[in-house]
mmCIF file of C-alpha atoms in Angstrom:
data_model
loop_
_atom_site.group_PDB
_atom_site.id
_atom_site.type_symbol
_atom_site.label_atom_id
_atom_site.label_comp_id
_atom_site.label_asym_id
_atom_site.label_seq_id
_atom_site.Cartn_x
_atom_site.Cartn_y
_atom_site.Cartn_z
ATOM 1 C CA MET I 1 -25.129 5.334 -13.592
ATOM 2 C CA LEU I 2 -26.399 3.251 -10.687
ATOM 3 C CA HIS I 3 -24.419 0.182 -9.613
ATOM 4 C CA ARG I 4 -25.581 -2.554 -7.259
ATOM 5 C CA ILE I 5 -22.467 -4.264 -5.901
ATOM 6 C CA ALA I 6 -23.049 -7.541 -4.082
ATOM 7 C CA SER I 7 -21.099 -8.888 -1.106
ATOM 8 C CA VAL I 8 -18.799 -5.949 -0.442
ATOM 9 C CA LEU I 9 -18.679 -7.252 3.134
ATOM 10 C CA THR I 10 -18.786 -10.917 4.111
ATOM 11 C CA LYS I 11 -21.501 -12.209 6.428
ATOM 12 C CA ALA I 12 -18.901 -12.396 9.221
ATOM 13 C CA GLN I 13 -17.940 -8.750 8.661
ATOM 14 C CA VAL I 14 -21.591 -7.702 8.679
ATOM 15 C CA GLN I 15 -22.134 -9.572 11.950
ATOM 16 C CA HIS I 16 -19.077 -7.901 13.491
ATOM 17 C CA ALA I 17 -20.312 -4.476 12.378
ATOM 18 C CA ARG I 18 -23.783 -5.113 13.795
ATOM 19 C CA GLU I 19 -22.347 -6.191 17.156
ATOM 20 C CA ARG I 20 -20.102 -3.130 17.385
ATOM 21 C CA LEU I 21 -22.923 -0.783 16.380
ATOM 22 C CA ALA I 22 -25.267 -2.333 18.952
ATOM 23 C CA GLU I 23 -22.806 -1.301 21.677
ATOM 24 C CA SER I 24 -22.562 2.306 20.448
ATOM 25 C CA ASP I 25 -24.295 5.554 21.367
ATOM 26 C CA TRP I 26 -26.331 7.180 18.581
ATOM 27 C CA ILE I 27 -27.138 10.842 17.980
ATOM 28 C CA ASP I 28 -29.632 12.849 15.912
ATOM 29 C CA GLY I 29 -28.880 12.249 12.230
ATOM 30 C CA ARG I 30 -29.428 15.871 11.277
ATOM 31 C CA VAL I 31 -25.908 16.799 12.475
ATOM 32 C CA THR I 32 -24.476 15.954 9.027
ATOM 33 C CA ALA I 33 -27.331 17.418 6.960
ATOM 34 C CA GLY I 34 -27.381 20.759 5.200
ATOM 35 C CA PHE I 35 -30.070 23.304 6.102
ATOM 36 C CA GLN I 36 -32.693 22.082 3.632
ATOM 37 C CA SER I 37 -31.910 18.378 4.124
ATOM 38 C CA ALA I 38 -32.191 18.767 7.895
ATOM 39 C CA GLN I 39 -35.855 19.665 7.486
ATOM 40 C CA ALA I 40 -36.532 16.298 5.826
ATOM 41 C CA LYS I 41 -34.119 14.021 7.709
ATOM 42 C CA HIS I 42 -35.373 11.864 10.569
ATOM 43 C CA ASN I 43 -32.971 9.159 11.709
ATOM 44 C CA ILE I 44 -30.095 8.546 14.115
ATOM 45 C CA GLN I 45 -26.420 8.044 13.386
ATOM 46 C CA LEU I 46 -23.021 7.415 14.934
ATOM 47 C CA PRO I 47 -20.951 10.552 15.665
ATOM 48 C CA GLU I 48 -18.333 11.183 12.969
ATOM 49 C CA ASN I 49 -15.505 11.000 15.522
ATOM 50 C CA SER I 50 -16.733 7.738 17.037
ATOM 51 C CA PRO I 51 -13.933 5.134 17.408
ATOM 52 C CA VAL I 52 -16.409 2.486 16.267
ATOM 53 C CA ALA I 53 -17.190 4.492 13.120
ATOM 54 C CA ARG I 54 -13.460 4.773 12.356
ATOM 55 C CA GLU I 55 -12.870 1.063 12.981
ATOM 56 C CA LEU I 56 -15.755 -0.105 10.816
ATOM 57 C CA GLY I 57 -15.051 2.571 8.208
ATOM 58 C CA ASP I 58 -11.509 1.254 7.763
ATOM 59 C CA MET I 59 -12.913 -2.247 7.320
ATOM 60 C CA ILE I 60 -15.316 -1.023 4.619
ATOM 61 C CA LEU I 61 -12.667 0.988 2.757
ATOM 62 C CA SER I 62 -10.324 -1.993 2.761
ATOM 63 C CA ALA I 63 -13.077 -4.192 1.314
ATOM 64 C CA LEU I 64 -13.907 -1.621 -1.374
ATOM 65 C CA GLY I 65 -10.259 -1.316 -2.389
ATOM 66 C CA ALA I 66 -10.254 -5.043 -3.144
ATOM 67 C CA ASN I 67 -13.556 -4.996 -5.073
ATOM 68 C CA PRO I 68 -13.003 -4.902 -8.877
ATOM 69 C CA HIS I 69 -16.574 -3.793 -9.683
ATOM 70 C CA PHE I 70 -16.356 -0.839 -7.306
ATOM 71 C CA MET I 71 -12.926 0.266 -8.506
ATOM 72 C CA SER I 72 -13.959 0.062 -12.167
ATOM 73 C CA ALA I 73 -17.252 1.911 -11.634
ATOM 74 C CA ALA I 74 -16.081 4.586 -9.212
ATOM 75 C CA LEU I 75 -12.452 5.268 -10.195
ATOM 76 C CA PRO I 76 -12.047 6.804 -6.722
ATOM 77 C CA ASN I 77 -9.733 9.703 -5.986
ATOM 78 C CA LYS I 78 -10.776 10.587 -2.411
ATOM 79 C CA ILE I 79 -13.350 8.830 -0.231
ATOM 80 C CA PHE I 80 -15.177 10.425 2.681
ATOM 81 C CA PRO I 81 -14.832 8.344 5.870
ATOM 82 C CA PRO I 82 -17.909 6.073 6.088
ATOM 83 C CA LEU I 83 -20.729 7.180 8.385
ATOM 84 C CA PHE I 84 -23.388 4.958 9.949
ATOM 85 C CA ASN I 85 -27.104 5.559 10.398
ATOM 86 C CA CYS I 86 -30.191 3.798 11.673
ATOM 87 C CA TYR I 87 -33.811 4.293 10.623
ATOM 88 C CA ARG I 88 -36.391 3.079 13.149
ATOM 89 C CA GLU I 89 -40.185 2.978 12.913
ATOM 90 C CA GLY I 90 -41.444 6.351 11.715
ATOM 91 C CA HIS I 91 -38.020 7.490 10.500
ATOM 92 C CA SER I 92 -37.515 8.647 6.911
ATOM 93 C CA PHE I 93 -35.483 11.065 4.791
ATOM 94 C CA GLY I 94 -37.432 13.127 2.283
ATOM 95 C CA ASN I 95 -36.329 14.146 -1.194
ATOM 96 C CA HIS I 96 -32.932 15.836 -1.227
ATOM 97 C CA VAL I 97 -29.669 16.202 -3.147
ATOM 98 C CA ASP I 98 -26.422 15.609 -1.260
ATOM 99 C CA ASN I 99 -24.134 18.559 -0.491
ATOM 100 C CA ALA I 100 -21.660 19.196 -3.311
ATOM 101 C CA ILE I 101 -18.614 19.587 -1.042
ATOM 102 C CA ARG I 102 -17.947 17.662 2.182
ATOM 103 C CA PRO I 103 -15.174 18.743 4.578
ATOM 104 C CA VAL I 104 -13.590 15.858 6.480
ATOM 105 C CA ARG I 105 -13.925 16.673 10.174
ATOM 106 C CA GLY I 106 -10.624 17.462 11.916
ATOM 107 C CA THR I 107 -8.662 17.860 8.659
ATOM 108 C CA ALA I 108 -8.139 20.390 5.885
ATOM 109 C CA VAL I 109 -9.456 17.890 3.327
ATOM 110 C CA LYS I 110 -12.556 18.723 1.286
ATOM 111 C CA ILE I 111 -14.209 16.174 -0.984
ATOM 112 C CA ARG I 112 -16.357 16.916 -4.022
ATOM 113 C CA THR I 113 -19.251 14.475 -3.868
ATOM 114 C CA ASP I 114 -19.384 12.898 -7.322
ATOM 115 C CA LEU I 115 -20.807 9.583 -6.106
ATOM 116 C CA SER I 116 -22.931 8.592 -3.113
ATOM 117 C CA MET I 117 -22.928 5.159 -1.496
ATOM 118 C CA THR I 118 -25.144 3.187 0.843
ATOM 119 C CA LEU I 119 -23.854 -0.092 2.261
ATOM 120 C CA PHE I 120 -26.716 -2.081 3.749
ATOM 121 C CA LEU I 121 -26.108 -3.771 7.114
ATOM 122 C CA SER I 122 -29.674 -5.021 7.705
ATOM 123 C CA GLU I 123 -31.331 -7.800 5.718
ATOM 124 C CA PRO I 124 -34.426 -6.721 3.719
ATOM 125 C CA ASP I 125 -36.735 -8.961 5.764
ATOM 126 C CA GLU I 126 -35.715 -7.225 9.007
ATOM 127 C CA TYR I 127 -37.761 -4.122 8.200
ATOM 128 C CA ASP I 128 -40.639 -2.818 6.112
ATOM 129 C CA GLY I 129 -40.246 0.384 4.140
ATOM 130 C CA GLY I 130 -36.810 1.990 4.086
ATOM 131 C CA GLU I 131 -36.319 1.740 0.323
ATOM 132 C CA LEU I 132 -33.753 4.125 -1.149
ATOM 133 C CA ILE I 133 -35.499 5.865 -4.056
ATOM 134 C CA MET I 134 -33.419 7.610 -6.724
ATOM 135 C CA GLU I 135 -34.932 9.831 -9.399
ATOM 136 C CA ASP I 136 -32.861 9.926 -12.574
ATOM 137 C CA THR I 137 -33.242 10.155 -16.341
ATOM 138 C CA TYR I 138 -34.574 6.578 -16.413
ATOM 139 C CA GLY I 139 -37.309 7.265 -13.837
ATOM 140 C CA ASN I 140 -37.508 6.278 -10.185
ATOM 141 C CA GLN I 141 -35.309 3.410 -9.045
ATOM 142 C CA SER I 142 -36.005 1.631 -5.756
ATOM 143 C CA VAL I 143 -33.132 -0.076 -3.933
ATOM 144 C CA LYS I 144 -33.321 -2.381 -0.921
ATOM 145 C CA LEU I 145 -30.320 -4.702 -0.859
ATOM 146 C CA GLY I 146 -29.039 -7.546 1.274
ATOM 147 C CA ALA I 147 -26.708 -7.019 4.221
ATOM 148 C CA GLY I 148 -23.171 -6.476 2.923
ATOM 149 C CA ASP I 149 -24.330 -5.173 -0.485
ATOM 150 C CA LEU I 150 -23.696 -1.621 -1.688
ATOM 151 C CA VAL I 151 -25.401 0.774 -4.076
ATOM 152 C CA LEU I 152 -23.297 3.420 -5.845
ATOM 153 C CA TYR I 153 -25.023 6.299 -7.648
ATOM 154 C CA PRO I 154 -24.391 9.899 -8.818
ATOM 155 C CA SER I 155 -24.633 12.438 -6.003
ATOM 156 C CA THR I 156 -26.540 14.739 -8.325
ATOM 157 C CA SER I 157 -29.547 12.394 -8.064
ATOM 158 C CA LEU I 158 -32.642 13.520 -6.203
ATOM 159 C CA HIS I 159 -33.219 10.725 -3.689
ATOM 160 C CA ARG I 160 -35.022 9.780 -0.487
ATOM 161 C CA VAL I 161 -35.447 7.005 2.071
ATOM 162 C CA GLU I 162 -39.018 5.804 2.498
ATOM 163 C CA ALA I 163 -40.528 5.704 5.993
ATOM 164 C CA ILE I 164 -39.871 2.629 8.122
ATOM 165 C CA THR I 165 -43.086 0.922 9.218
ATOM 166 C CA ARG I 166 -41.533 -2.108 10.974
ATOM 167 C CA GLY I 167 -38.107 -2.957 12.376
ATOM 168 C CA GLN I 168 -34.982 -0.916 11.744
ATOM 169 C CA ARG I 169 -32.632 -0.304 8.834
ATOM 170 C CA ILE I 170 -28.922 0.005 9.632
ATOM 171 C CA SER I 171 -26.456 1.097 6.973
ATOM 172 C CA SER I 172 -23.253 2.927 6.208
ATOM 173 C CA PHE I 173 -23.401 5.964 3.938
ATOM 174 C CA PHE I 174 -20.628 8.048 2.434
ATOM 175 C CA TRP I 175 -19.375 9.811 -0.691
ATOM 176 C CA LEU I 176 -16.390 9.913 -2.986
ATOM 177 C CA GLN I 177 -14.631 12.228 -5.376
ATOM 178 C CA SER I 178 -13.868 10.319 -8.543
ATOM 179 C CA MET I 179 -10.888 10.795 -10.824
ATOM 180 C CA ILE I 180 -13.594 11.262 -13.487
ATOM 181 C CA ARG I 181 -15.999 14.084 -12.663
ATOM 182 C CA SER I 182 -18.488 13.308 -15.463
ATOM 183 C CA ASP I 183 -20.975 10.486 -14.922
ATOM 184 C CA GLU I 184 -21.189 9.995 -18.705
ATOM 185 C CA GLN I 185 -17.422 9.601 -19.008
ATOM 186 C CA ARG I 186 -17.321 7.201 -16.044
ATOM 187 C CA ARG I 187 -20.004 5.106 -17.772
ATOM 188 C CA ILE I 188 -17.939 4.943 -20.981
ATOM 189 C CA LEU I 189 -14.801 3.917 -19.087
ATOM 190 C CA PHE I 190 -16.712 1.314 -17.070
ATOM 191 C CA ASP I 191 -18.239 -0.246 -20.184
ATOM 192 C CA LEU I 192 -14.858 -0.284 -21.922
ATOM 193 C CA ASP I 193 -13.142 -1.804 -18.896
ATOM 194 C CA GLN I 194 -15.781 -4.523 -18.593
ATOM 195 C CA SER I 195 -15.375 -5.350 -22.282
ATOM 196 C CA ILE I 196 -11.598 -5.576 -21.919
ATOM 197 C CA GLN I 197 -11.954 -7.874 -18.914
ATOM 198 C CA GLY I 198 -14.412 -10.093 -20.798
ATOM 199 C CA ILE I 199 -12.159 -10.398 -23.843
ATOM 200 C CA THR I 200 -9.181 -11.094 -21.574
ATOM 201 C CA THR I 201 -11.072 -13.998 -20.020
ATOM 202 C CA ASP I 202 -12.323 -15.465 -23.314
ATOM 203 C CA TYR I 203 -9.426 -14.602 -25.652
ATOM 204 C CA PRO I 204 -6.366 -13.854 -23.509
ATOM 205 C CA ASP I 205 -3.968 -13.897 -26.482
ATOM 206 C CA ASP I 206 -6.003 -11.587 -28.721
ATOM 207 C CA PRO I 207 -3.557 -8.883 -29.906
ATOM 208 C CA ARG I 208 -6.363 -6.303 -29.990
ATOM 209 C CA LEU I 209 -6.341 -6.258 -26.190
ATOM 210 C CA VAL I 210 -3.225 -4.087 -26.216
ATOM 211 C CA SER I 211 -4.942 -1.515 -28.440
ATOM 212 C CA LEU I 212 -8.168 -1.506 -26.383
ATOM 213 C CA THR I 213 -6.242 -1.178 -23.132
ATOM 214 C CA GLY I 214 -4.333 1.725 -24.649
ATOM 215 C CA VAL I 215 -7.606 3.437 -25.594
ATOM 216 C CA TYR I 216 -8.869 2.999 -22.016
ATOM 217 C CA HIS I 217 -5.778 4.532 -20.455
ATOM 218 C CA ASN I 218 -5.578 7.359 -22.972
ATOM 219 C CA LEU I 219 -9.188 8.306 -22.205
ATOM 220 C CA LEU I 220 -8.421 8.092 -18.493
ATOM 221 C CA ARG I 221 -5.370 10.290 -19.029
ATOM 222 C CA GLN I 222 -7.420 12.840 -21.009
ATOM 223 C CA TRP I 223 -10.393 12.985 -18.609
ATOM 224 C CA GLY I 224 -8.851 12.146 -15.264
ATOM 225 C CA GLU I 225 -8.119 14.433 -12.302
ATOM 226 C CA CYS I 226 -5.915 13.405 -9.418
#
């Protein structure tokens, strides 16, 4: 299930990130690609051990932890430290599927990539091209969001970034291991959670809320890994 999540970062946070990234040194983006992906990947990115990447990554993770839509949709267990890339004119990333397992550099931690994320740091009118295209059971989906917005989608999706023909596209990209491995089960839990929240808002004293909440947590208990 694909989720577009608006305003993960505020405009002030986006501006701060852009200023810090403008001061940074970039490297060839293929350093984090697998063998096949490296053949199709043409962009630049911040080194994984960059102090700026760690600083901005902490800011993003803090914002995500306070975002109800993200928490309900992702049910995160472990999150890979956010990375940062830049696509300039002529850059693109051809069709690929993300690596299934990502080791966190400098640690013994390995993360199963259940969900992939792109947090846009450039406004759509700053560049032409650069759409993130996902191929799923509902056909191709094209995503080009505002600065501070995030797209969350299954890492099993075949996806690509279209070539940039004007300007540059700056974003953060990363992955997470969910407590719920199955995309279908995550969808069910998300829909149930959204229904519970809606009923809570409209009918806060409805006694059926206790039963529905119990169903949600019992499904989470049955399906969840932590």
